[in-house]
């Protein structure tokens, strides 16, 4: 699948031009006026995409169409040589409301006229636009169906999800505690009534493994013991709120994890309640056929490992049962809270690879582990913020310690202009290039004998004012040298 890029500054998708010199040039969509040079990053790294119409460059994109793949050669006037091959003209096209209607009736001439009017100030060739649109529709004889526009990079066909304010997390935690200690047993029994099993930590059943499944068992004592433990985990949990940018990075980093495994040193706290500003993953609800966003998790210690429970916004349970009014939402907050569990829980043994039962289970566990690992690295900037005034007063009346929420965001990397070689000479870079993210084993502990995973996040390397390329070679002023750097460098 072709990697698609967006601009780190304005979050617009970028157009790629692959030049004959094996370089790739990125630019903003035609017709869009911007005041900055494009800074390309993979689209999944962006918290959201500011989609524009691919036909006329209108900034209000509302729909998408999937055409047959279309390749277009771009010729230059430099010695009449081929300077590029535009490969991203086929596939998914975003359309504004007007162009979407024109696509559905296949009015190519009207689309071209609209595009010419909107892009005239950019000096784009009208004949080129007309040829492009005719070729696109000729390559796709049957009009593709209209689909809703992607709302976020990592949730292609997802509805909007309300974000929880970080200051509200103490109240969210209290409502989760109430849920587990009052309604949690009914939740587990409902799971059993529907024919599913539920998992409990192994230490609750003599001789059972850590991740034990009690299928079609309605033992009240066991259910009460389990829900009481979940309530304790939530009540003792440190509060973490992860912003959109950090969430996007964690979702991307999760793809690079080779297995589902965690170490105690990789957890930001023994107990925790963590809320992602945006859904970290989307799960398929096989009963309703809808997408279920995962936006929160709680965890706590069990013998030899950690127990995790993932949550979806509580209003998700109202999907398909009528309009979600503020009154119904408030009633839901009082009855259930902000979140509802998507399962009864999963246990992870420290240092052991966990065999997941499904792709969904692997997705949510690797996303959580990646988030944990990233929050314990220097790249994570964690700041404490107090709860809102009403919550602080309620805690004070109850003689409880003032709650603190830890805000998790990315620390900005500093770019360096030079790099010392093994011979002591200084390399001066004349270009910037993209470095993909990857996990590596980091020594730590007594004598640095222990190992834990750290993530080197995707970044652009090189001087900030140098031109950006995405090639296998980077020009350096200095001697020719081969290094273990994943981007080979060529000296000038």
Coordinates of C-alpha atoms in Angstrom, one line a residue:
X1 CA 0.0 0.0 0.0
X2 CA 1.4 3.4 -1.0
X3 CA 2.4 5.5 2.0
X4 CA 0.5 8.8 2.0
X5 CA 1.8 12.0 3.6
X6 CA 0.3 15.1 5.1
X7 CA 1.7 18.5 6.1
X8 CA 2.8 18.6 9.8
X9 CA 2.0 22.3 9.9
X10 CA -1.5 22.6 8.4
X11 CA -2.5 18.8 8.4
X12 CA -3.4 18.9 4.7
X13 CA -2.8 15.8 2.6
X14 CA 0.2 16.4 0.3
X15 CA 0.6 15.5 -3.4
X16 CA 3.7 13.5 -4.2
X17 CA 5.8 14.0 -7.3
X18 CA 8.4 11.1 -7.9
X19 CA 11.2 12.6 -9.9
X20 CA 13.5 10.7 -12.3
X21 CA 16.4 11.4 -10.0
X22 CA 14.8 9.0 -7.4
X23 CA 13.7 12.0 -5.4
X24 CA 10.2 12.7 -4.1
X25 CA 8.9 16.2 -4.0
X26 CA 5.8 17.1 -1.9
X27 CA 3.5 20.0 -2.3
X28 CA 0.1 21.2 -1.1
X29 CA -3.0 20.5 -3.2
X30 CA -3.3 22.8 -6.2
X31 CA -5.5 25.8 -5.6
X32 CA -4.8 26.0 -1.9
X33 CA -3.1 29.1 -0.7
X34 CA -0.6 28.5 2.1
X35 CA 2.1 30.6 3.8
X36 CA 4.5 27.8 4.5
X37 CA 6.5 25.0 2.9
X38 CA 5.1 21.5 3.2
X39 CA 6.6 19.4 6.0
X40 CA 5.7 15.8 5.0
X41 CA 4.9 13.2 7.7
X42 CA 2.9 10.0 7.3
X43 CA -0.8 10.7 7.5
X44 CA -1.3 8.3 10.3
X45 CA 1.0 10.4 12.4
X46 CA -1.4 13.4 12.2
X47 CA -4.2 13.7 14.8
X48 CA -6.6 14.7 11.9
X49 CA -6.5 15.5 8.3
X50 CA -7.8 18.8 6.9
X51 CA -9.1 17.4 3.7
X52 CA -9.6 19.6 0.7
X53 CA -11.5 18.7 -2.5
X54 CA -9.1 16.9 -4.9
X55 CA -11.1 18.1 -7.9
X56 CA -11.5 21.9 -7.2
X57 CA -9.4 22.5 -4.0
X58 CA -12.4 23.7 -2.0
X59 CA -11.4 23.4 1.7
X60 CA -14.7 21.9 2.7
X61 CA -14.4 18.2 1.7
X62 CA -17.4 16.1 2.6
X63 CA -17.2 12.8 0.7
X64 CA -14.7 10.4 -0.9
X65 CA -14.8 8.3 -4.1
X66 CA -12.5 5.4 -5.0
X67 CA -11.5 5.4 -8.7
X68 CA -9.4 3.0 -10.6
X69 CA -5.7 3.6 -10.2
X70 CA -4.4 6.3 -12.5
X71 CA -0.8 7.2 -13.3
X72 CA 0.1 10.4 -15.0
X73 CA 3.5 11.3 -16.5
X74 CA 4.7 14.9 -15.8
X75 CA 7.1 16.3 -18.3
X76 CA 9.5 19.2 -17.6
X77 CA 11.0 21.8 -19.9
X78 CA 14.6 21.1 -18.7
X79 CA 16.2 19.6 -21.9
X80 CA 12.8 18.1 -22.6
X81 CA 13.5 15.3 -20.2
X82 CA 11.0 13.5 -18.0
X83 CA 11.2 15.0 -14.6
X84 CA 8.6 13.1 -12.7
X85 CA 5.9 10.4 -12.5
X86 CA 2.8 11.4 -10.5
X87 CA 1.6 8.2 -8.9
X88 CA -1.0 9.3 -6.4
X89 CA -3.7 10.5 -8.9
X90 CA -5.7 7.3 -8.6
X91 CA -7.4 5.6 -5.7
X92 CA -9.2 7.7 -3.2
X93 CA -10.4 11.2 -4.2
X94 CA -11.9 13.7 -1.8
X95 CA -14.8 15.9 -3.0
X96 CA -16.6 18.9 -1.7
X97 CA -20.5 18.8 -1.7
X98 CA -20.7 20.4 -5.2
X99 CA -18.1 18.2 -6.8
X100 CA -19.6 15.1 -5.1
X101 CA -22.9 15.8 -6.8
X102 CA -21.1 16.3 -10.1
X103 CA -19.1 13.1 -9.8
X104 CA -22.3 11.1 -9.2
X105 CA -23.8 12.4 -12.5
X106 CA -20.4 12.2 -14.2
X107 CA -20.5 15.8 -15.3
X108 CA -16.7 16.0 -16.1
X109 CA -17.0 19.4 -17.9
X110 CA -18.6 21.1 -14.9
X111 CA -16.0 19.6 -12.6
X112 CA -13.2 21.0 -14.8
X113 CA -14.8 24.5 -15.0
X114 CA -15.1 24.6 -11.2
X115 CA -11.5 23.5 -10.8
X116 CA -10.2 26.1 -13.3
X117 CA -12.1 28.9 -11.5
X118 CA -10.8 27.8 -8.1
X119 CA -7.2 27.3 -9.2
X120 CA -6.7 30.1 -11.6
X121 CA -4.6 32.1 -9.2
X122 CA -2.2 29.3 -8.9
X123 CA -1.5 29.3 -12.7
X124 CA -2.4 25.7 -13.3
X125 CA -2.9 24.7 -16.9
X126 CA -6.6 24.5 -17.8
X127 CA -5.9 21.9 -20.5
X128 CA -4.0 19.8 -18.1
X129 CA -6.9 19.8 -15.6
X130 CA -9.4 18.9 -18.4
X131 CA -7.2 16.1 -19.6
X132 CA -6.7 14.8 -16.0
X133 CA -10.5 14.7 -15.3
X134 CA -11.4 13.1 -18.6
X135 CA -8.7 10.4 -18.1
X136 CA -9.8 9.7 -14.5
X137 CA -13.4 9.1 -15.5
X138 CA -12.4 7.1 -18.6
X139 CA -10.3 4.8 -16.4
X140 CA -13.3 4.2 -14.1
X141 CA -16.4 3.4 -16.4
X142 CA -18.7 2.9 -13.4
X143 CA -19.2 5.7 -11.0
X144 CA -17.8 4.7 -7.6
X145 CA -20.2 5.0 -4.6
X146 CA -20.0 8.1 -2.3
X147 CA -18.5 7.5 1.1
X148 CA -18.4 9.8 4.1
X149 CA -15.1 11.7 4.5
X150 CA -12.5 10.4 6.8
X151 CA -12.7 12.2 10.1
X152 CA -9.3 11.2 11.4
X153 CA -6.3 9.6 9.9
X154 CA -6.5 6.4 12.0
X155 CA -10.3 5.9 11.9
X156 CA -11.3 6.0 8.2
X157 CA -15.1 5.7 8.4
X158 CA -15.6 6.7 12.0
X159 CA -18.2 9.0 13.5
X160 CA -17.2 11.9 15.7
X161 CA -16.3 11.0 19.3
X162 CA -16.6 13.4 22.2
X163 CA -13.4 14.0 24.0
X164 CA -13.2 14.1 27.8
X165 CA -11.6 17.2 29.3
X166 CA -8.5 16.3 31.4
X167 CA -9.9 18.3 34.4
X168 CA -12.9 15.9 34.4
X169 CA -10.8 12.7 34.9
X170 CA -11.2 12.6 38.7
X171 CA -15.0 12.5 38.3
X172 CA -14.6 10.0 35.5
X173 CA -12.6 7.8 37.8
X174 CA -15.1 8.0 40.6
X175 CA -17.9 7.1 38.3
X176 CA -16.0 4.0 37.1
X177 CA -15.4 2.9 40.7
X178 CA -19.1 3.2 41.3
X179 CA -19.8 1.2 38.1
X180 CA -17.6 -1.7 39.1
X181 CA -18.8 -1.8 42.7
X182 CA -22.5 -1.5 41.9
X183 CA -23.3 -2.3 38.2
X184 CA -20.2 -4.3 37.4
X185 CA -21.7 -7.6 38.5
X186 CA -24.8 -7.1 36.3
X187 CA -22.4 -6.3 33.4
X188 CA -20.6 -9.6 33.8
X189 CA -23.9 -11.5 34.1
X190 CA -25.2 -9.9 31.0
X191 CA -22.1 -11.1 29.1
X192 CA -22.8 -14.6 30.4
X193 CA -26.5 -14.4 29.4
X194 CA -25.4 -13.6 25.8
X195 CA -23.4 -16.8 25.7
X196 CA -20.0 -15.3 26.1
X197 CA -17.4 -16.1 28.7
X198 CA -15.5 -13.7 30.9
X199 CA -11.9 -13.7 32.0
X200 CA -10.7 -13.4 35.6
X201 CA -7.1 -13.2 37.0
X202 CA -5.8 -16.7 37.6
X203 CA -5.1 -16.1 41.3
X204 CA -8.8 -16.1 42.0
X205 CA -9.2 -19.7 40.9
X206 CA -6.8 -22.2 42.6
X207 CA -4.6 -23.9 40.0
X208 CA -5.7 -21.7 37.1
X209 CA -3.3 -19.8 34.8
X210 CA -3.1 -16.1 35.0
X211 CA -5.4 -15.5 32.1
X212 CA -8.2 -17.8 33.1
X213 CA -11.6 -18.0 31.3
X214 CA -14.7 -18.9 33.2
X215 CA -17.2 -19.7 30.5
X216 CA -21.0 -19.8 31.3
X217 CA -20.2 -19.6 35.0
X218 CA -22.5 -17.4 37.2
X219 CA -20.7 -17.9 40.5
X220 CA -21.8 -14.9 42.5
X221 CA -18.9 -15.0 44.9
X222 CA -16.4 -15.1 42.0
X223 CA -18.1 -12.2 40.2
X224 CA -18.2 -10.1 43.3
X225 CA -14.5 -10.8 43.9
X226 CA -13.6 -9.8 40.4
X227 CA -15.7 -6.6 40.2
X228 CA -14.3 -5.5 43.7
X229 CA -10.8 -5.9 42.4
X230 CA -11.6 -3.9 39.3
X231 CA -13.0 -1.2 41.5
X232 CA -9.8 -1.1 43.6
X233 CA -7.7 -0.9 40.4
X234 CA -9.6 2.1 39.2
X235 CA -9.7 3.8 42.6
X236 CA -6.0 3.5 43.2
X237 CA -5.1 4.4 39.6
X238 CA -3.0 7.4 38.7
X239 CA -4.8 9.6 36.1
X240 CA -3.3 10.1 32.6
X241 CA -4.8 12.2 29.8
X242 CA -3.0 11.7 26.4
X243 CA -3.3 14.4 23.8
X244 CA -4.1 13.8 20.1
X245 CA -0.5 14.1 18.8
X246 CA 0.8 11.6 21.4
X247 CA -2.2 9.2 20.7
X248 CA -1.4 9.3 16.9
X249 CA 2.2 8.4 17.6
X250 CA 1.3 5.6 19.9
X251 CA -1.1 4.1 17.4
X252 CA 1.6 4.2 14.7
X253 CA 4.3 2.8 17.0
X254 CA 2.1 -0.1 18.0
X255 CA 2.4 -1.4 14.5
X256 CA 6.2 -1.9 15.0
X257 CA 5.8 -4.1 18.2
X258 CA 6.8 -7.6 17.2
X259 CA 4.8 -9.3 20.1
X260 CA 2.4 -8.5 22.9
X261 CA 4.7 -8.3 25.9
X262 CA 5.4 -5.9 28.7
X263 CA 7.8 -5.4 31.5
X264 CA 7.2 -3.6 34.9
X265 CA 9.7 -0.9 34.0
X266 CA 7.6 0.0 30.9
X267 CA 4.5 1.0 32.9
X268 CA 4.1 4.6 33.9
X269 CA 2.4 3.5 37.2
X270 CA 1.5 0.2 38.9
X271 CA -2.2 1.3 38.8
X272 CA -3.7 3.7 36.2
X273 CA -6.7 5.1 34.4
X274 CA -5.7 6.5 31.1
X275 CA -7.8 8.4 28.6
X276 CA -6.8 9.1 25.0
X277 CA -8.0 12.4 23.6
X278 CA -8.9 10.6 20.3
X279 CA -9.7 6.9 19.9
X280 CA -6.6 4.8 20.0
X281 CA -8.2 2.0 17.9
X282 CA -11.6 1.2 16.5
X283 CA -13.1 -2.2 17.0
X284 CA -15.9 -3.9 15.0
X285 CA -19.0 -4.6 17.0
X286 CA -20.1 -7.9 15.4
X287 CA -23.6 -7.7 16.9
X288 CA -24.5 -4.2 15.6
X289 CA -22.1 -4.0 12.7
X290 CA -20.8 -0.6 13.9
X291 CA -17.4 0.7 14.7
X292 CA -16.6 1.0 18.4
X293 CA -14.0 3.5 19.5
X294 CA -11.6 2.6 22.3
X295 CA -10.7 5.8 24.3
X296 CA -9.8 4.7 27.8
X297 CA -8.1 1.9 29.8
X298 CA -7.6 1.0 33.4
X299 CA -5.0 -1.4 34.8
X300 CA -3.7 -2.7 38.1
X301 CA -1.3 -5.3 39.5
X302 CA -2.0 -9.1 39.8
X303 CA 0.5 -11.7 40.9
X304 CA 3.2 -11.9 38.2
X305 CA 1.6 -9.3 35.9
X306 CA -0.9 -6.6 35.2
X307 CA -4.7 -6.7 34.4
X308 CA -6.1 -4.4 31.8
X309 CA -9.7 -3.3 31.0
X310 CA -10.5 -1.2 27.9
X311 CA -13.5 1.2 27.6
X312 CA -15.6 2.9 25.0
X313 CA -17.6 6.1 25.5
X314 CA -20.8 5.2 27.2
X315 CA -22.9 7.0 24.6
X316 CA -21.7 4.3 22.1
X317 CA -24.3 2.0 23.7
X318 CA -27.0 4.4 22.6
X319 CA -26.0 4.1 18.9
X320 CA -29.0 3.0 16.9
X321 CA -31.5 3.7 19.7
X322 CA -32.5 7.2 18.6
X323 CA -31.0 10.6 18.7
X324 CA -28.5 11.2 21.5
X325 CA -29.9 14.3 23.2
X326 CA -28.1 16.1 26.0
X327 CA -30.8 14.9 28.4
X328 CA -30.3 11.3 27.4
X329 CA -26.5 11.8 27.6
X330 CA -26.8 13.3 31.1
X331 CA -29.0 10.4 32.2
X332 CA -26.4 8.0 30.9
X333 CA -23.6 9.8 32.8
X334 CA -25.6 9.4 36.0
X335 CA -26.5 5.7 35.4
X336 CA -23.2 4.4 33.9
X337 CA -20.7 7.2 33.7
X338 CA -18.5 8.4 30.9
X339 CA -17.2 4.9 29.8
X340 CA -18.5 1.4 29.4
X341 CA -16.2 -1.7 29.2
X342 CA -15.6 -3.3 25.8
X343 CA -14.7 -6.6 27.5
X344 CA -14.2 -8.0 31.0
X345 CA -10.4 -7.8 31.0
X346 CA -7.1 -9.2 29.8
X347 CA -4.1 -10.3 31.9
X348 CA -0.5 -9.9 30.8
X349 CA 2.3 -11.9 32.4
X350 CA 5.4 -9.7 32.8
X351 CA 8.2 -10.7 30.3
X352 CA 6.0 -13.2 28.5
X353 CA 4.5 -12.9 25.0
X354 CA 0.7 -13.0 25.2
X355 CA -1.2 -15.0 22.6
X356 CA -4.1 -12.9 21.5
X357 CA -7.4 -14.5 20.6
X358 CA -8.3 -12.0 17.8
X359 CA -6.9 -9.2 15.7
X360 CA -9.0 -6.7 17.8
X361 CA -7.4 -8.0 21.0
X362 CA -3.9 -7.6 19.5
X363 CA -4.7 -4.1 18.3
X364 CA -5.8 -2.7 21.6
X365 CA -3.1 -4.4 23.6
X366 CA -0.2 -3.3 21.4
X367 CA -1.6 0.2 21.3
X368 CA -1.7 0.3 25.1
X369 CA 1.8 -1.2 25.5
X370 CA 3.2 1.4 22.9
X371 CA 1.5 4.2 24.9
X372 CA 3.0 2.9 28.2
X373 CA 6.5 2.7 26.6
X374 CA 6.3 6.1 25.1
X375 CA 5.1 7.7 28.4
X376 CA 8.2 6.5 30.2
X377 CA 10.7 8.0 27.7
X378 CA 12.3 11.4 27.7
X379 CA 10.3 12.3 24.6
X380 CA 7.2 12.4 26.7
X381 CA 6.4 15.7 28.4
X382 CA 4.2 15.0 31.5
X383 CA 2.7 17.9 33.3
X384 CA 0.3 17.9 36.3
X385 CA -3.0 19.8 36.2
X386 CA -5.6 20.1 39.0
X387 CA -9.2 19.0 38.7
X388 CA -11.9 21.5 38.1
X389 CA -13.0 23.6 41.1
X390 CA -16.2 21.7 41.9
X391 CA -14.3 18.4 42.0
X392 CA -11.6 19.8 44.2
X393 CA -14.2 21.1 46.7
X394 CA -16.0 17.7 46.7
X395 CA -12.7 15.9 47.4
X396 CA -12.0 18.4 50.2
X397 CA -15.4 17.8 51.9
X398 CA -14.8 14.1 51.7
X399 CA -11.3 14.6 53.2
X400 CA -9.7 13.0 50.2
X401 CA -6.4 14.2 48.7
X402 CA -6.7 16.7 45.9
X403 CA -6.8 14.8 42.6
X404 CA -4.1 15.4 40.0
X405 CA -4.3 14.6 36.3
X406 CA -1.1 14.0 34.3
X407 CA -1.2 15.5 30.8
X408 CA 0.9 13.5 28.4
X409 CA 2.2 15.3 25.2
X410 CA 5.3 15.1 23.0
X411 CA 8.4 17.0 23.8
X412 CA 9.7 18.9 20.8
X413 CA 12.9 17.5 19.3
X414 CA 15.8 19.9 18.6
X415 CA 17.4 19.7 15.2
X416 CA 21.2 19.8 14.9
X417 CA 23.1 21.2 12.0
X418 CA 26.2 19.1 12.3
X419 CA 27.3 15.7 13.5
X420 CA 30.7 14.5 14.6
X421 CA 32.3 11.5 12.7
X422 CA 34.4 8.8 14.3
X423 CA 37.5 10.6 13.1
X424 CA 36.6 13.8 14.9
X425 CA 35.6 15.7 11.7
X426 CA 32.3 17.6 11.5
X427 CA 29.8 16.6 8.9
X428 CA 27.6 19.4 7.4
X429 CA 24.3 18.2 6.0
X430 CA 22.9 20.0 3.0
X431 CA 19.5 18.1 2.9
X432 CA 16.8 16.9 5.3
X433 CA 15.4 13.4 5.1
X434 CA 12.7 11.3 6.8
X435 CA 13.6 8.7 9.4
X436 CA 11.0 6.1 10.1
X437 CA 10.2 5.2 13.8
X438 CA 11.4 1.9 15.3
X439 CA 11.8 0.2 18.7
X440 CA 15.2 -0.7 20.2
X441 CA 16.4 -2.3 23.4
X442 CA 17.7 0.2 25.9
X443 CA 20.2 -0.8 28.7
X444 CA 19.1 0.2 32.2
X445 CA 19.4 -0.8 35.8
X446 CA 22.5 -1.9 37.9
X447 CA 25.5 -2.0 35.6
X448 CA 23.1 -1.3 32.7
X449 CA 22.6 -5.1 32.6
X450 CA 18.8 -5.0 32.0
X451 CA 17.0 -4.1 28.8
X452 CA 13.7 -2.4 28.1
X453 CA 12.2 -1.1 24.9
X454 CA 12.3 2.5 23.8
X455 CA 10.8 4.0 20.7
X456 CA 12.7 6.3 18.3
X457 CA 9.8 8.3 16.9
X458 CA 9.6 9.3 13.2
X459 CA 11.4 12.5 12.6
X460 CA 13.0 14.6 9.9
X461 CA 16.8 14.7 10.2
X462 CA 19.1 17.5 9.0
X463 CA 19.2 21.3 9.1
X464 CA 15.9 23.0 9.5
X465 CA 16.5 25.3 6.6
X466 CA 17.8 22.6 4.2
X467 CA 15.6 21.2 1.3
X468 CA 13.7 18.1 2.2
X469 CA 14.2 14.9 0.2
X470 CA 12.9 11.3 0.6
X471 CA 15.5 9.3 -1.1
X472 CA 18.2 6.7 -0.3
X473 CA 21.0 9.2 -0.5
X474 CA 21.8 12.4 1.3
X475 CA 24.6 14.8 0.2
X476 CA 27.1 15.7 2.9
X477 CA 30.0 18.1 2.8
X478 CA 33.0 16.1 3.9
X479 CA 34.7 12.8 3.3
X480 CA 32.9 9.7 2.0
X481 CA 31.9 7.4 4.9
X482 CA 29.7 4.4 5.4
X483 CA 27.8 4.2 8.7
X484 CA 25.1 2.1 10.3
X485 CA 22.6 4.9 9.8
X486 CA 19.4 3.6 8.1
X487 CA 19.7 6.4 5.5
X488 CA 22.9 5.9 3.5
X489 CA 24.8 9.1 2.8
X490 CA 26.8 10.2 -0.2
X491 CA 29.5 12.8 0.1
X492 CA 29.7 15.7 -2.4

